[in-house]
């Protein structure tokens, strides 16, 4: 007999050991049931929350009258039946122990169910498990019937249970000793019918005797299968043999397991147990996840709680949709939904059997037709695989898994069991059923070219069947199985008399990986990307070593994650139990699970690894053999129906394997991939598109390989001397081409290769990045076919690395060291540099410290395209800064490197192309991308500005390189390659520019153009500086040069004997005034919010020694520092703007008659500069009164009518002495005095605009730098809190905190003086994040500081004046919060026609609650500083160097990360 009762519970207990609750030892304290499993303890540590709307309050609802609308709250009683079989012993003591353990396990499960139901119905009664008599030899069905009788008697005797009216939940557990339930078809049907017959007596009895009962029929055959306990405890009589026919693979087991469940569901749904309103029997299956049980034979049970909770969840799943396998892992407890608040039966589930009979109607398969004009073979049998035509193929074979074996390809919808059938004749890559007009497969397409093709499979069967032929794919195979398949395939071909093994050309398609991905979470080591690639490599090695004349398609593993869409869509009919068991690693996790992210990463690494394996050249060592990666499965979207649901017509009935429809699509995609050039192959197949079979190119009719990519743009290199240096050079100035081992590139879409390989008029393809064809870093094919710098260098060094191949973005593996990003501007170059360095350091192919590198940089085009939108943001100065920052990082961090800095193409070329071809160029689209270049009219002012800024960009590049900044190391140099400076555009006979040199967007160069760029770059690299070609004629025939025999080096300034022209010394620190809007208001404004610079009549200043300009010029006396008030940034008026940059000198350009500024050094000429050396915040009220008095007594000033600009800057002295009296120097005290001063000005002065400048940061100052600049003792005594900064870091951190508090306190002042129309206070924050100025060698630039190492020099004052002026013109809330210490005479901003006013809160349109936007902060390499009465920038460098060893980051630092 095959039926076993609930003995599994004892098995669980024995497996649990000490994991279950032990019985109490004190007799009489509790009932036996309570001792075995105390009530309320099963869910003690389990969180269970259901919507309160679905949980009725006690007595609030009337129990249902129908079992088909039974809610959990209706259940009053839970029980279970199923006794252990013959224990195999007459030992009464042992039998008593066994019965007790069995009862404990049973009580555990029913107690769990009771405790869950108690959440809905607190009055549920204690559960029971009636114990069978355990008579020796009793049949299982007989014992189950006796337990049912005992249960009925117990229920009738239970005084708390209303037997007639209370709803009962009864669980009937059984298992099968035999494994016939794993057989298929009629065997399985017969077995289930037999099992149901044995249960009928018990179920009939319950139906007859028990009113209002929901009966779970729980099958635990799978849960017990194979357990040691099952064998040792003689759970059942000797298992009855059941000889299953057919395969016993995992697929077979999963499908038959599902069919077994379906058989039970179908029988019960149609039985008498589903006809009544008060009684129902529902089948509840328990199946393992495929990964369970563990190999050791251990069971996954933690305790009976897991079984009880799984059973509960199953009751809340509709019949026919119980697809969650048993798992010991904690699962979320299901809750009744508002839509379905009841326990599911077959009737309320609207159950329909899913295992339909095969449809009588024959499936219509769509065929295809090939209309290619040339179907002929080569004139003679080719000897090279790179000259192989389709008609030359005589033999076809395939390796792989069930997708190649054709499982379910011809199965009718709904016939899940038929998925076990392998329809090899329909297989996409090797099937040969019928012909192309009815079945689309690769062989059927090839037979259109060669009807004598051999090797394809036909009909059905396994790999061993006669019809399989050379389709040696095995269902369920993984990558580790491929070598065996390859061995078998080779032997079959060798031994087949119909195949001329040596002479016949063969196509072999290898596709594997789905099963590896489905298993990777269970054994990450076994299915690691490295093992995956290695196993494929072993199979390819066999083919490469033994098979002549072969073209091998290595199809990338598909993007498997999209299978989740089909699994998760409940509106699509799929056997989810099968899906989940076949591929648990894809389907069993939540959407945001880390395991899922890991799977996606492994999937990507599988794909990348196959590329790397093949592109290593490992299989291109013979002329008659190659392996080509076909990537059409790399990105696969789930096909969708018009209703937006996953389209399961592309899948076999198991929703995992391909239907014939999908096989046809895969075949056409493979065919097209084979004909597409390497690097231009489709990586994503859209199954929803109509099948399109392309024809070979008439001019190039060969299957595409890595060596026959393109024929039109190759070059010949005729150099006889291609040898490297005798020993690796240590100097970049003796570097030969053959010494180069690594090539890399940075830039924008031109270097990324956008549109290089796009066909004419295919505008959408311009987004494709053809990196393998890029002039400076592409490595597709070879120099004979594709001219690029790497392909030229590979003629000197075959081991060159770093170049890009194929297509894709910078993150793709095949991009390698081409880190250019489409759309990139100069400001993004630093990020590219950092990414490049990280890749070079981490990639095993690059010896970062020893390999010589060529890095090509081309940037600037996109900056010019957007110049007119923000001339300040895209200024030449900013371009210079961004480029310098990027090159600085390369110079600092990359050893052994030659950097090509390529001049960019003039925008005028782009204009010529568009203006000359308005019918061919997409003017509208391109104008959006490059508005500033394409939209200005000819001879317009905008165009003149564009040409001017272009020249400024180019000049800044030359200035940067010729500064010698990057010639300080023997192993590093930056060389400007100017070939792009002048482009001679090719012109057709009709006078129009030749657009064949451009991509379809007329913006990006085509491959023809890139080929010329490559040649020009190479020639530039060999030309000495001073004699480099700066013109490129695109139509010219440019032969590749060879290194000179005498000096065969790549040219640098030193080996060219070239001396850069020196930059003339800067004579003064004045500025150029470029503003055109200089006029005052038409009438004197009455509102400060409409105040123009030219309206200012009076300037004044309050502050400390920074405002008195101590040390601005060198002094003859070190004891008595001089205050150069006439040079003070905010109030000085010496000379004019052309020689001295100060705020008054700027204002003189608007109003030459301005009053109040200081001149000279004497107090008598101080004007309205009331600042005093050593002043602190407490002195500001006195200074304010002094200022008011001076204004009122001045005969030149009309206090009532003249507009006044007053600048207040204080706080450094307060911070310098904070440590002397911490309580007296709080931020509250500090801002209190400033507010008092402002109150005085507010009350006494009409028509005033007040600048309050935030105090600078002073933390972490040191007292000197490398002995080059030592603070004199008087200076040290002026700032006692900075002494010994390194020795007292906690105090310095405290100082930094107070410093920030001072800044924060000041930031609110602008909002406190809003009442008057003619008065405004505006906080100017340019010192909020003070950044150090650097010299050419990366150290602190001491020219910004006075000789005492504290105060600013005249140059520093000029920079402060520029920063203050620019802040005044910037809207509140968007002001620059850092100072750009770089020399330029053109940094002054101008009032605009739209906003000609000094900016206040009101004219900035900024309310108080909107003033929280942080403006961008400039980033320099080293933090800096200055001190408000005492300014120190130098000491920061010493602190930085001292702390540098503790810094793990290479990113620039600001005062927010390291302050002083």
mmCIF file with all atom_site columns, C-alpha atoms in Angstrom, residues 459-525:
data_model
loop_
_atom_site.group_PDB
_atom_site.id
_atom_site.type_symbol
_atom_site.label_atom_id
_atom_site.label_alt_id
_atom_site.label_comp_id
_atom_site.label_asym_id
_atom_site.label_entity_id
_atom_site.label_seq_id
_atom_site.pdbx_PDB_ins_code
_atom_site.Cartn_x
_atom_site.Cartn_y
_atom_site.Cartn_z
_atom_site.occupancy
_atom_site.B_iso_or_equiv
_atom_site.pdbx_formal_charge
_atom_site.auth_seq_id
_atom_site.auth_comp_id
_atom_site.auth_asym_id
_atom_site.auth_atom_id
_atom_site.pdbx_PDB_model_num
ATOM 1  C CA . UNK A 1 459 ? 11.703 15.404 -35.282 1.00 0.00 ? 459 UNK A CA 1
ATOM 2  C CA . UNK A 1 460 ? 11.711 14.714 -31.569 1.00 0.00 ? 460 UNK A CA 1
ATOM 3  C CA . UNK A 1 461 ? 14.029 12.967 -29.172 1.00 0.00 ? 461 UNK A CA 1
ATOM 4  C CA . UNK A 1 462 ? 17.055 13.292 -26.932 1.00 0.00 ? 462 UNK A CA 1
ATOM 5  C CA . UNK A 1 463 ? 20.606 13.997 -28.036 1.00 0.00 ? 463 UNK A CA 1
ATOM 6  C CA . UNK A 1 464 ? 21.093 10.249 -28.471 1.00 0.00 ? 464 UNK A CA 1
ATOM 7  C CA . UNK A 1 465 ? 18.214 9.813  -30.876 1.00 0.00 ? 465 UNK A CA 1
ATOM 8  C CA . UNK A 1 466 ? 18.958 9.360  -34.557 1.00 0.00 ? 466 UNK A CA 1
ATOM 9  C CA . UNK A 1 467 ? 17.086 12.528 -35.489 1.00 0.00 ? 467 UNK A CA 1
ATOM 10 C CA . UNK A 1 468 ? 19.243 14.677 -33.206 1.00 0.00 ? 468 UNK A CA 1
ATOM 11 C CA . UNK A 1 469 ? 22.259 14.276 -35.522 1.00 0.00 ? 469 UNK A CA 1
ATOM 12 C CA . UNK A 1 470 ? 24.718 17.097 -34.676 1.00 0.00 ? 470 UNK A CA 1
ATOM 13 C CA . UNK A 1 471 ? 22.387 18.784 -32.199 1.00 0.00 ? 471 UNK A CA 1
ATOM 14 C CA . UNK A 1 472 ? 24.179 17.588 -29.100 1.00 0.00 ? 472 UNK A CA 1
ATOM 15 C CA . UNK A 1 473 ? 22.517 19.981 -26.670 1.00 0.00 ? 473 UNK A CA 1
ATOM 16 C CA . UNK A 1 474 ? 21.346 18.306 -23.457 1.00 0.00 ? 474 UNK A CA 1
ATOM 17 C CA . UNK A 1 475 ? 18.286 19.439 -21.502 1.00 0.00 ? 475 UNK A CA 1
ATOM 18 C CA . UNK A 1 476 ? 19.334 20.793 -18.124 1.00 0.00 ? 476 UNK A CA 1
ATOM 19 C CA . UNK A 1 477 ? 22.950 21.264 -19.182 1.00 0.00 ? 477 UNK A CA 1
ATOM 20 C CA . UNK A 1 478 ? 25.203 23.852 -17.620 1.00 0.00 ? 478 UNK A CA 1
ATOM 21 C CA . UNK A 1 479 ? 28.470 25.335 -18.822 1.00 0.00 ? 479 UNK A CA 1
ATOM 22 C CA . UNK A 1 480 ? 30.384 22.610 -17.010 1.00 0.00 ? 480 UNK A CA 1
ATOM 23 C CA . UNK A 1 481 ? 28.733 20.040 -19.304 1.00 0.00 ? 481 UNK A CA 1
ATOM 24 C CA . UNK A 1 482 ? 29.916 21.668 -22.534 1.00 0.00 ? 482 UNK A CA 1
ATOM 25 C CA . UNK A 1 483 ? 33.308 19.938 -22.839 1.00 0.00 ? 483 UNK A CA 1
ATOM 26 C CA . UNK A 1 484 ? 31.568 16.539 -22.878 1.00 0.00 ? 484 UNK A CA 1
ATOM 27 C CA . UNK A 1 485 ? 29.122 17.793 -25.522 1.00 0.00 ? 485 UNK A CA 1
ATOM 28 C CA . UNK A 1 486 ? 31.987 19.191 -27.591 1.00 0.00 ? 486 UNK A CA 1
ATOM 29 C CA . UNK A 1 487 ? 33.855 15.899 -27.396 1.00 0.00 ? 487 UNK A CA 1
ATOM 30 C CA . UNK A 1 488 ? 30.774 13.986 -28.535 1.00 0.00 ? 488 UNK A CA 1
ATOM 31 C CA . UNK A 1 489 ? 30.104 16.424 -31.387 1.00 0.00 ? 489 UNK A CA 1
ATOM 32 C CA . UNK A 1 490 ? 33.673 16.159 -32.688 1.00 0.00 ? 490 UNK A CA 1
ATOM 33 C CA . UNK A 1 491 ? 33.518 12.377 -32.600 1.00 0.00 ? 491 UNK A CA 1
ATOM 34 C CA . UNK A 1 492 ? 30.197 12.336 -34.449 1.00 0.00 ? 492 UNK A CA 1
ATOM 35 C CA . UNK A 1 493 ? 31.560 14.558 -37.216 1.00 0.00 ? 493 UNK A CA 1
ATOM 36 C CA . UNK A 1 494 ? 34.751 12.544 -37.533 1.00 0.00 ? 494 UNK A CA 1
ATOM 37 C CA . UNK A 1 495 ? 32.916 9.247  -37.788 1.00 0.00 ? 495 UNK A CA 1
ATOM 38 C CA . UNK A 1 496 ? 30.165 10.366 -40.163 1.00 0.00 ? 496 UNK A CA 1
ATOM 39 C CA . UNK A 1 497 ? 30.834 9.128  -43.688 1.00 0.00 ? 497 UNK A CA 1
ATOM 40 C CA . UNK A 1 498 ? 28.635 11.853 -45.144 1.00 0.00 ? 498 UNK A CA 1
ATOM 41 C CA . UNK A 1 499 ? 30.909 14.567 -43.735 1.00 0.00 ? 499 UNK A CA 1
ATOM 42 C CA . UNK A 1 500 ? 34.320 15.404 -45.156 1.00 0.00 ? 500 UNK A CA 1
ATOM 43 C CA . UNK A 1 501 ? 35.739 16.394 -41.811 1.00 0.00 ? 501 UNK A CA 1
ATOM 44 C CA . UNK A 1 502 ? 38.846 18.076 -43.195 1.00 0.00 ? 502 UNK A CA 1
ATOM 45 C CA . UNK A 1 503 ? 37.320 19.924 -46.156 1.00 0.00 ? 503 UNK A CA 1
ATOM 46 C CA . UNK A 1 504 ? 33.708 20.798 -45.280 1.00 0.00 ? 504 UNK A CA 1
ATOM 47 C CA . UNK A 1 505 ? 33.029 24.215 -43.755 1.00 0.00 ? 505 UNK A CA 1
ATOM 48 C CA . UNK A 1 506 ? 31.054 23.973 -40.504 1.00 0.00 ? 506 UNK A CA 1
ATOM 49 C CA . UNK A 1 507 ? 28.917 26.310 -38.418 1.00 0.00 ? 507 UNK A CA 1
ATOM 50 C CA . UNK A 1 508 ? 28.623 25.385 -34.750 1.00 0.00 ? 508 UNK A CA 1
ATOM 51 C CA . UNK A 1 509 ? 26.403 27.396 -32.415 1.00 0.00 ? 509 UNK A CA 1
ATOM 52 C CA . UNK A 1 510 ? 27.036 27.314 -28.688 1.00 0.00 ? 510 UNK A CA 1
ATOM 53 C CA . UNK A 1 511 ? 24.440 28.727 -26.300 1.00 0.00 ? 511 UNK A CA 1
ATOM 54 C CA . UNK A 1 512 ? 24.538 28.069 -22.558 1.00 0.00 ? 512 UNK A CA 1
ATOM 55 C CA . UNK A 1 513 ? 24.103 29.753 -19.200 1.00 0.00 ? 513 UNK A CA 1
ATOM 56 C CA . UNK A 1 514 ? 20.420 29.846 -18.281 1.00 0.00 ? 514 UNK A CA 1
ATOM 57 C CA . UNK A 1 515 ? 20.662 26.898 -15.904 1.00 0.00 ? 515 UNK A CA 1
ATOM 58 C CA . UNK A 1 516 ? 23.887 28.258 -14.407 1.00 0.00 ? 516 UNK A CA 1
ATOM 59 C CA . UNK A 1 517 ? 22.127 31.534 -13.571 1.00 0.00 ? 517 UNK A CA 1
ATOM 60 C CA . UNK A 1 518 ? 19.136 29.651 -12.172 1.00 0.00 ? 518 UNK A CA 1
ATOM 61 C CA . UNK A 1 519 ? 21.471 27.794 -9.795  1.00 0.00 ? 519 UNK A CA 1
ATOM 62 C CA . UNK A 1 520 ? 24.067 30.443 -8.959  1.00 0.00 ? 520 UNK A CA 1
ATOM 63 C CA . UNK A 1 521 ? 22.521 31.521 -5.641  1.00 0.00 ? 521 UNK A CA 1
ATOM 64 C CA . UNK A 1 522 ? 22.689 27.935 -4.346  1.00 0.00 ? 522 UNK A CA 1
ATOM 65 C CA . UNK A 1 523 ? 26.355 27.432 -5.231  1.00 0.00 ? 523 UNK A CA 1
ATOM 66 C CA . UNK A 1 524 ? 28.053 30.749 -6.109  1.00 0.00 ? 524 UNK A CA 1
ATOM 67 C CA . UNK A 1 525 ? 31.477 29.140 -6.363  1.00 0.00 ? 525 UNK A CA 1
#
